[in-house]
mmCIF file of C-alpha atoms and ligand atoms in Angstrom:
data_model
loop_
_atom_site.group_PDB
_atom_site.id
_atom_site.type_symbol
_atom_site.label_atom_id
_atom_site.label_comp_id
_atom_site.label_asym_id
_atom_site.label_seq_id
_atom_site.Cartn_x
_atom_site.Cartn_y
_atom_site.Cartn_z
ATOM 1 C CA MET A 1 3.457 -8.696 29.077
ATOM 2 C CA SER A 2 3.286 -12.497 28.677
ATOM 3 C CA LYS A 3 5.468 -14.706 30.884
ATOM 4 C CA LYS A 4 8.738 -15.991 29.387
ATOM 5 C CA ILE A 5 8.788 -19.704 28.507
ATOM 6 C CA ASP A 6 10.934 -21.727 30.912
ATOM 7 C CA LEU A 7 12.051 -25.278 31.623
ATOM 8 C CA ASP A 8 8.955 -26.110 33.654
ATOM 9 C CA ASP A 9 6.760 -25.236 30.662
ATOM 10 C CA ALA A 10 8.888 -27.609 28.553
ATOM 11 C CA TYR A 11 8.723 -30.395 31.160
ATOM 12 C CA ASN A 12 4.933 -30.106 31.475
ATOM 13 C CA ILE A 13 4.077 -30.768 27.827
ATOM 14 C CA GLN A 14 3.182 -34.271 26.687
ATOM 15 C CA THR A 15 2.694 -34.924 22.999
ATOM 16 C CA PRO A 16 4.688 -34.251 19.799
ATOM 17 C CA ALA A 17 2.013 -31.659 18.904
ATOM 18 C CA ASP A 18 2.621 -29.911 22.257
ATOM 19 C CA ASN A 19 6.338 -29.818 21.403
ATOM 20 C CA VAL A 20 5.688 -28.208 18.014
ATOM 21 C CA LYS A 21 3.526 -25.538 19.676
ATOM 22 C CA LEU A 22 5.903 -24.758 22.535
ATOM 23 C CA TYR A 23 9.097 -24.603 20.465
ATOM 24 C CA ALA A 24 7.464 -22.401 17.810
ATOM 25 C CA LYS A 25 7.246 -19.776 20.566
ATOM 26 C CA TRP A 26 10.611 -20.553 22.195
ATOM 27 C CA ALA A 27 12.857 -20.751 19.090
ATOM 28 C CA ALA A 28 13.762 -17.068 18.892
ATOM 29 C CA SER A 29 14.744 -16.683 22.552
ATOM 30 C CA TYR A 30 15.920 -20.232 23.491
ATOM 31 C CA ASP A 31 19.676 -19.590 23.172
ATOM 32 C CA VAL A 32 19.613 -16.538 25.432
ATOM 33 C CA ASP A 33 16.592 -16.922 27.734
ATOM 34 C CA PHE A 34 17.222 -20.613 28.339
ATOM 35 C CA ALA A 35 20.720 -21.801 27.375
ATOM 36 C CA LYS A 36 22.781 -18.782 28.369
ATOM 37 C CA SER A 37 20.783 -17.767 31.416
ATOM 38 C CA THR A 38 20.791 -21.291 32.900
ATOM 39 C CA ASP A 39 24.438 -22.077 31.995
ATOM 40 C CA TYR A 40 23.196 -25.058 29.951
ATOM 41 C CA ILE A 41 26.286 -27.184 29.268
ATOM 42 C CA LEU A 42 24.699 -30.475 28.183
ATOM 43 C CA PRO A 43 25.270 -29.995 24.414
ATOM 44 C CA GLN A 44 29.007 -29.467 25.053
ATOM 45 C CA GLN A 45 29.099 -32.575 27.254
ATOM 46 C CA VAL A 46 27.422 -34.687 24.555
ATOM 47 C CA ALA A 47 29.713 -33.224 21.869
ATOM 48 C CA GLN A 48 32.811 -34.073 23.912
ATOM 49 C CA VAL A 49 31.680 -37.694 24.245
ATOM 50 C CA VAL A 50 30.963 -37.902 20.507
ATOM 51 C CA HIS A 51 34.477 -36.594 19.885
ATOM 52 C CA ASP A 52 35.983 -39.111 22.333
ATOM 53 C CA PHE A 53 34.527 -41.930 20.204
ATOM 54 C CA SER A 54 34.701 -40.427 16.723
ATOM 55 C CA ALA A 55 36.740 -37.391 15.652
ATOM 56 C CA THR A 56 35.374 -37.314 12.077
ATOM 57 C CA GLY A 57 32.483 -38.624 10.000
ATOM 58 C CA THR A 58 28.805 -38.041 9.323
ATOM 59 C CA VAL A 59 26.642 -37.108 12.295
ATOM 60 C CA LEU A 60 22.871 -36.818 12.671
ATOM 61 C CA ASP A 61 21.812 -34.447 15.472
ATOM 62 C CA VAL A 62 18.342 -35.619 16.575
ATOM 63 C CA GLY A 63 16.114 -33.017 18.247
ATOM 64 C CA ALA A 64 18.758 -30.539 17.153
ATOM 65 C CA GLY A 65 16.720 -27.533 18.230
ATOM 66 C CA THR A 66 18.620 -24.292 17.688
ATOM 67 C CA GLY A 67 21.829 -26.200 16.946
ATOM 68 C CA LEU A 68 23.762 -26.036 20.216
ATOM 69 C CA LEU A 69 25.096 -29.599 19.894
ATOM 70 C CA GLY A 70 26.036 -28.978 16.263
ATOM 71 C CA GLN A 71 27.880 -25.806 17.253
ATOM 72 C CA ALA A 72 29.852 -27.628 19.933
ATOM 73 C CA LEU A 73 30.723 -30.466 17.523
ATOM 74 C CA TYR A 74 31.735 -28.035 14.798
ATOM 75 C CA LYS A 75 34.368 -26.590 17.156
ATOM 76 C CA LEU A 76 35.727 -30.005 18.162
ATOM 77 C CA GLY A 77 36.163 -32.017 14.978
ATOM 78 C CA SER A 78 35.779 -32.385 11.267
ATOM 79 C CA TYR A 79 32.220 -33.616 10.825
ATOM 80 C CA ASP A 80 29.452 -33.482 8.219
ATOM 81 C CA ILE A 81 26.518 -32.742 10.493
ATOM 82 C CA ASP A 82 22.821 -33.047 9.611
ATOM 83 C CA ALA A 83 20.047 -31.789 11.890
ATOM 84 C CA THR A 84 16.518 -33.014 12.405
ATOM 85 C CA ASP A 85 13.780 -31.734 14.685
ATOM 86 C CA ILE A 86 9.996 -31.706 14.940
ATOM 87 C CA SER A 87 9.967 -27.886 15.186
ATOM 88 C CA PRO A 88 10.444 -25.907 11.956
ATOM 89 C CA GLU A 89 11.110 -22.727 13.948
ATOM 90 C CA MET A 90 13.914 -24.322 15.999
ATOM 91 C CA LEU A 91 15.511 -25.642 12.800
ATOM 92 C CA GLN A 92 15.289 -22.182 11.200
ATOM 93 C CA THR A 93 17.306 -20.784 14.099
ATOM 94 C CA ALA A 94 19.810 -23.649 13.691
ATOM 95 C CA GLN A 95 20.088 -23.063 9.949
ATOM 96 C CA ARG A 96 21.212 -19.466 10.449
ATOM 97 C CA LYS A 97 24.336 -20.757 12.237
ATOM 98 C CA ASN A 98 25.648 -22.291 8.977
ATOM 99 C CA ILE A 99 27.059 -25.402 10.622
ATOM 100 C CA TYR A 100 24.707 -28.084 9.314
ATOM 101 C CA ARG A 101 25.030 -29.771 5.917
ATOM 102 C CA ARG A 102 21.299 -30.536 5.770
ATOM 103 C CA LEU A 103 18.354 -29.793 8.043
ATOM 104 C CA PHE A 104 15.036 -31.639 7.903
ATOM 105 C CA ILE A 105 11.844 -31.847 9.898
ATOM 106 C CA SER A 106 10.848 -35.187 11.386
ATOM 107 C CA ASP A 107 9.188 -36.729 14.414
ATOM 108 C CA VAL A 108 11.699 -39.245 15.751
ATOM 109 C CA THR A 109 8.874 -41.215 17.405
ATOM 110 C CA LYS A 110 7.312 -41.829 13.979
ATOM 111 C CA GLY A 111 10.471 -42.373 11.895
ATOM 112 C CA MET A 112 12.963 -39.873 10.527
ATOM 113 C CA GLY A 113 12.651 -40.750 6.837
ATOM 114 C CA VAL A 114 16.353 -41.571 6.563
ATOM 115 C CA GLY A 115 17.755 -44.819 5.093
ATOM 116 C CA ASN A 116 19.095 -47.631 7.253
ATOM 117 C CA LYS A 117 22.749 -47.367 8.352
ATOM 118 C CA THR A 118 23.292 -43.827 7.006
ATOM 119 C CA TYR A 119 25.350 -42.094 9.723
ATOM 120 C CA ASP A 120 28.648 -42.812 11.485
ATOM 121 C CA VAL A 121 27.276 -41.108 14.602
ATOM 122 C CA THR A 122 23.727 -40.394 15.730
ATOM 123 C CA ALA A 123 23.621 -37.971 18.641
ATOM 124 C CA SER A 124 21.055 -36.148 20.728
ATOM 125 C CA SER A 125 21.223 -33.610 23.530
ATOM 126 C CA GLY A 126 18.350 -32.565 25.782
ATOM 127 C CA THR A 127 15.604 -34.322 23.817
ATOM 128 C CA PHE A 128 15.224 -37.503 25.876
ATOM 129 C CA THR A 129 13.619 -35.694 28.788
ATOM 130 C CA HIS A 130 10.309 -34.932 30.554
ATOM 131 C CA GLY A 131 7.507 -34.180 28.098
ATOM 132 C CA HIS A 132 9.656 -34.945 25.059
ATOM 133 C CA VAL A 133 10.985 -38.269 23.711
ATOM 134 C CA GLY A 134 11.106 -41.637 25.522
ATOM 135 C CA PRO A 135 13.122 -44.866 25.154
ATOM 136 C CA GLU A 136 10.969 -46.147 22.278
ATOM 137 C CA ALA A 137 12.823 -43.733 19.946
ATOM 138 C CA ILE A 138 16.243 -45.312 20.556
ATOM 139 C CA ALA A 139 15.492 -48.024 17.962
ATOM 140 C CA GLU A 140 15.077 -45.342 15.282
ATOM 141 C CA LEU A 141 18.483 -43.854 16.147
ATOM 142 C CA LEU A 142 20.061 -47.319 15.977
ATOM 143 C CA ARG A 143 18.380 -47.988 12.617
ATOM 144 C CA VAL A 144 19.995 -44.976 10.903
ATOM 145 C CA THR A 145 23.463 -45.626 12.396
ATOM 146 C CA LYS A 146 26.066 -47.593 10.408
ATOM 147 C CA ASP A 147 27.469 -50.867 11.729
ATOM 148 C CA GLY A 148 30.653 -49.903 13.567
ATOM 149 C CA GLY A 149 29.141 -46.501 14.382
ATOM 150 C CA THR A 150 28.071 -44.819 17.602
ATOM 151 C CA VAL A 151 24.841 -43.523 19.135
ATOM 152 C CA VAL A 152 25.329 -40.874 21.841
ATOM 153 C CA ILE A 153 22.259 -39.539 23.662
ATOM 154 C CA SER A 154 21.663 -37.645 26.858
ATOM 155 C CA VAL A 155 18.766 -38.794 29.038
ATOM 156 C CA ASN A 156 17.578 -36.663 31.955
ATOM 157 C CA THR A 157 18.304 -38.848 35.010
ATOM 158 C CA ALA A 158 14.897 -38.428 36.689
ATOM 159 C CA PHE A 159 13.193 -39.155 33.355
ATOM 160 C CA TRP A 160 15.392 -42.256 32.933
ATOM 161 C CA HIS A 161 14.155 -43.702 36.230
ATOM 162 C CA LYS A 162 10.476 -42.934 35.525
ATOM 163 C CA ASN A 163 10.347 -44.105 31.920
ATOM 164 C CA GLY A 164 11.852 -47.557 31.542
ATOM 165 C CA PHE A 165 15.202 -46.642 29.974
ATOM 166 C CA GLU A 166 17.023 -49.338 31.904
ATOM 167 C CA ALA A 167 14.781 -52.065 30.467
ATOM 168 C CA ALA A 168 15.160 -50.621 26.962
ATOM 169 C CA ILE A 169 18.960 -50.573 27.260
ATOM 170 C CA ASN A 170 19.017 -54.145 28.589
ATOM 171 C CA GLU A 171 16.987 -55.239 25.577
ATOM 172 C CA ILE A 172 19.372 -53.546 23.121
ATOM 173 C CA SER A 173 22.525 -54.800 24.831
ATOM 174 C CA PRO A 174 22.859 -58.269 23.169
ATOM 175 C CA HIS A 175 22.548 -56.684 19.689
ATOM 176 C CA VAL A 176 25.338 -54.068 19.902
ATOM 177 C CA ARG A 177 29.111 -54.032 20.478
ATOM 178 C CA SER A 178 28.993 -52.093 23.752
ATOM 179 C CA ILE A 179 26.936 -49.779 25.923
ATOM 180 C CA GLU A 180 28.401 -47.282 28.381
ATOM 181 C CA ILE A 181 26.555 -44.843 30.627
ATOM 182 C CA ARG A 182 28.201 -41.688 32.009
ATOM 183 C CA PRO A 183 26.498 -39.362 34.521
ATOM 184 C CA VAL A 184 26.991 -35.636 33.789
ATOM 185 C CA ALA A 185 25.709 -32.258 34.975
ATOM 186 C CA ILE A 186 23.161 -30.567 32.689
ATOM 187 C CA TYR A 187 23.984 -27.045 33.942
ATOM 188 C CA GLY A 188 27.294 -25.437 34.835
ATOM 189 C CA ALA A 189 28.627 -23.789 37.983
ATOM 190 C CA ALA A 190 26.807 -20.513 37.265
ATOM 191 C CA ALA A 191 23.378 -22.174 37.327
ATOM 192 C CA THR A 192 20.862 -21.211 40.011
ATOM 193 C CA GLY A 193 17.295 -22.267 40.789
ATOM 194 C CA ALA A 194 15.394 -25.501 41.165
ATOM 195 C CA HIS A 195 17.006 -27.322 38.225
ATOM 196 C CA ALA A 196 20.583 -26.104 38.737
ATOM 197 C CA ARG A 197 21.920 -29.465 39.913
ATOM 198 C CA ASP A 198 19.863 -31.652 37.551
ATOM 199 C CA GLU A 199 21.822 -34.445 35.924
ATOM 200 C CA ALA A 200 21.689 -36.566 32.795
ATOM 201 C CA PHE A 201 23.092 -39.902 31.729
ATOM 202 C CA ILE A 202 25.037 -39.869 28.507
ATOM 203 C CA VAL A 203 24.378 -43.234 26.881
ATOM 204 C CA ILE A 204 26.988 -44.405 24.383
ATOM 205 C CA ILE A 205 25.983 -47.332 22.198
ATOM 206 C CA GLN A 206 28.561 -48.777 19.806
ATOM 207 C CA THR A 207 26.775 -50.534 16.971
HETATM 208 C C1 SAM B 301 15.266 -29.153 25.040
HETATM 209 S S1 SAM B 301 15.330 -29.003 23.278
HETATM 210 C C2 SAM B 301 17.016 -29.534 22.960
HETATM 211 C C3 SAM B 301 17.555 -28.904 21.730
HETATM 212 C C4 SAM B 301 19.055 -29.076 21.538
HETATM 213 N N1 SAM B 301 19.408 -30.427 21.217
HETATM 214 C C5 SAM B 301 19.786 -28.599 22.769
HETATM 215 O O1 SAM B 301 20.412 -29.413 23.480
HETATM 216 O O2 SAM B 301 19.712 -27.389 23.020
HETATM 217 C C6 SAM B 301 14.397 -30.407 22.725
HETATM 218 C C7 SAM B 301 14.189 -30.450 21.218
HETATM 219 O O3 SAM B 301 13.562 -31.682 20.879
HETATM 220 C C8 SAM B 301 12.638 -31.449 19.853
HETATM 221 N N2 SAM B 301 11.648 -32.533 19.840
HETATM 222 C C9 SAM B 301 10.690 -32.778 20.755
HETATM 223 N N3 SAM B 301 9.976 -33.851 20.407
HETATM 224 C C10 SAM B 301 10.500 -34.305 19.235
HETATM 225 C C11 SAM B 301 10.176 -35.393 18.364
HETATM 226 N N4 SAM B 301 9.165 -36.237 18.645
HETATM 227 N N5 SAM B 301 10.918 -35.564 17.240
HETATM 228 C C12 SAM B 301 11.949 -34.712 16.954
HETATM 229 N N6 SAM B 301 12.295 -33.661 17.730
HETATM 230 C C13 SAM B 301 11.583 -33.458 18.866
HETATM 231 C C14 SAM B 301 12.058 -30.084 20.193
HETATM 232 O O4 SAM B 301 11.411 -29.489 19.084
HETATM 233 C C15 SAM B 301 13.291 -29.343 20.674
HETATM 234 O O5 SAM B 301 13.924 -28.651 19.633
#
């Protein structure tokens, strides 16, 4: 029997092509083998922050995966939510949940193929992390967000320190209304193992 995919496999990949390959295999079991078994609460934390800043409107979920952030948002407010991801298989799993208005494949590091200033909120949970997407993609999220809108992303804290997020945020700062950073737990009280106490920053950028 082949070994189940886990977080360390996800953290050890490097390129967008690696992501496509890994998530093609992980899509069917991600919600149970990863999210449920690790008490993964980050999507709910990101959704709550989105709701704190905007209770309605159009939302783009970037790196939507199987749709956990969309599901959490759907419960909290009245949103029109679109999903984008580099993995067709992850988006197929998300589509079956019937919460997204539109789902489309894109590589956020190369451009999402969406017009400027399209969404009230652009949000992302769990995608700015080891082996996935770095600070260079924040500009693309800002580009598709309306003036007066909000970008809400989680960034794994260890990844933040290794990958120049602070410099990227300092560069953006003069061009936006406000930036706030909130530390949160990625996993809940039931989590065990090496990553159980891992944390993320939720970055809130008001455009
Ligand atoms: C850890 S999962 C998070 C999924 C979901 N947001 C959640 O919190 O459960 C990371 C997701 O980012 C996607 N991803 C990785 N690189 C990407 C890229 N360059 N462009 C768009 N999506 C990407 C993966 O396919 C995967 O679905």
